[in-house]
XYZ file of C-alpha atoms in Angstrom:
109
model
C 5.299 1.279 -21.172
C 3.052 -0.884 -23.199
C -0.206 -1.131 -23.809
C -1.266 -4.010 -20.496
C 1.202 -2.316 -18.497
C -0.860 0.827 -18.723
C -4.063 -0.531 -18.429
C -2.491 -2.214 -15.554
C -1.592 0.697 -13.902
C -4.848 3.072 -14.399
C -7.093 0.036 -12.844
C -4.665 -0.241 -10.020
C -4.763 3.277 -9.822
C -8.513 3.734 -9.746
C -9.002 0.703 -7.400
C -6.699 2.671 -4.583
C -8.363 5.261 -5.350
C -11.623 4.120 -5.064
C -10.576 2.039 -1.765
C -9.641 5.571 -0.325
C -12.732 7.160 -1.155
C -14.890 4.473 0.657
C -12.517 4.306 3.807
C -12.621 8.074 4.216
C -16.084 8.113 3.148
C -15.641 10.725 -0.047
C -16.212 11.043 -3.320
C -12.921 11.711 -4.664
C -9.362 11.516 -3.176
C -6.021 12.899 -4.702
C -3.685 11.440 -5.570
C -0.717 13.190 -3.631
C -2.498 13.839 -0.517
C -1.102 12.432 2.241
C -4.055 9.642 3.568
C -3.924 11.335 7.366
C -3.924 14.673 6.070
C -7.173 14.135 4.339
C -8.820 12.499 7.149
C -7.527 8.870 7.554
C -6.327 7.775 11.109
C -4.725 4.475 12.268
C -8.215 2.908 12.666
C -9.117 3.534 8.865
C -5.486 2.817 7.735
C -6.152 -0.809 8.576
C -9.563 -0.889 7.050
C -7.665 0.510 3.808
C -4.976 -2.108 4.824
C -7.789 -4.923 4.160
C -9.405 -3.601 0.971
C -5.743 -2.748 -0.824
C -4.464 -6.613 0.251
C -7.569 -7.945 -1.466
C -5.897 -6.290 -4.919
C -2.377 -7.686 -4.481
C -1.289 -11.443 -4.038
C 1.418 -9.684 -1.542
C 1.013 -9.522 1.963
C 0.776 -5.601 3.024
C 1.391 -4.526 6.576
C 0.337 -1.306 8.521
C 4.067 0.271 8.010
C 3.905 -0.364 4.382
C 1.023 1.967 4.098
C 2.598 4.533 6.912
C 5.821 4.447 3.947
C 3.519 4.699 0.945
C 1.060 7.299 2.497
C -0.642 8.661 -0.932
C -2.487 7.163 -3.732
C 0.294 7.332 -6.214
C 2.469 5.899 -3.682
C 0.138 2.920 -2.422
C -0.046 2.762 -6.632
C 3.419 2.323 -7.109
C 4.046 -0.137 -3.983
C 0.881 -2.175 -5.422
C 2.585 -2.321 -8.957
C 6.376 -2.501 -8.319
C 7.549 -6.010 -9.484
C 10.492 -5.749 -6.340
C 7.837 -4.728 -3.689
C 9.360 -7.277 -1.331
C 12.739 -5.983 -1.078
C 11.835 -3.033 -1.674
C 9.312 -2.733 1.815
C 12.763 -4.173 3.515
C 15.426 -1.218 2.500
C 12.666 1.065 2.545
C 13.032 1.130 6.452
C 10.881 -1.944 8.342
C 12.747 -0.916 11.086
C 10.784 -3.231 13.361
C 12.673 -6.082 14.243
C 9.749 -8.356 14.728
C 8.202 -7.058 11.721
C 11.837 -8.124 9.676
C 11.279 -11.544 11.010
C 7.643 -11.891 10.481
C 8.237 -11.185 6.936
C 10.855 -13.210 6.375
C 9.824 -16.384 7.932
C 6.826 -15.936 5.816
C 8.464 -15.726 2.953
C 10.860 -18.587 4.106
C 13.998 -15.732 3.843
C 14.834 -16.920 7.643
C 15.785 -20.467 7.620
């Protein structure tokens, strides 16, 4: 890993982090806890779903959170180069979700 790649990754890492502990109102989070075990809900998920998708130039949804349900995880779906494909074989299962994504990212034409 070089040197931007980690420096990269421990901002990324303390800006979940630091989205988490405003949403749940705390002052720190773990970061293998799962986000509804520590107090989150579905309400707070999509206040967390607004502050992560001001970090990311990708589009998160509600189920990509449900999937990536800890800090490392949310980390590692924020940083993954293949997010996109990834979020697809990773089980959006939701049909109208599938579409949504792909006519936004012009995969349905």
């Amino acid at each position: 890993m070089n040197t931007q790649t980690a420096t990269d990754l421990a901002a990324t890492t303390e800006g979940v982090r630091q989205a988490w502990a405003e949403v749940l109102d705390r002052t720190t989070v773990p970061d293998d806890v799962n986000f509804f075990e520590i107090g989150g809900d579905s309400l707070l998920l999509i206040v967390l779903l607004e502050r992560l998708g001001g970090m990311t130039d990708r589009e998160l949804e509600a189920a990509d959170l449900f999937q990536h349900s800890t800090v490392r995880a949310q980390v590692e779906l924020l940083t993954s180069p293949d997010a996109p494909r990834e979020l697809v074989e990773l089980g959006a299962t939701n049909r109208r979700g599938l579409l949504g994504r792909a006519r936004r990212t012009g995969q349905g034409e």
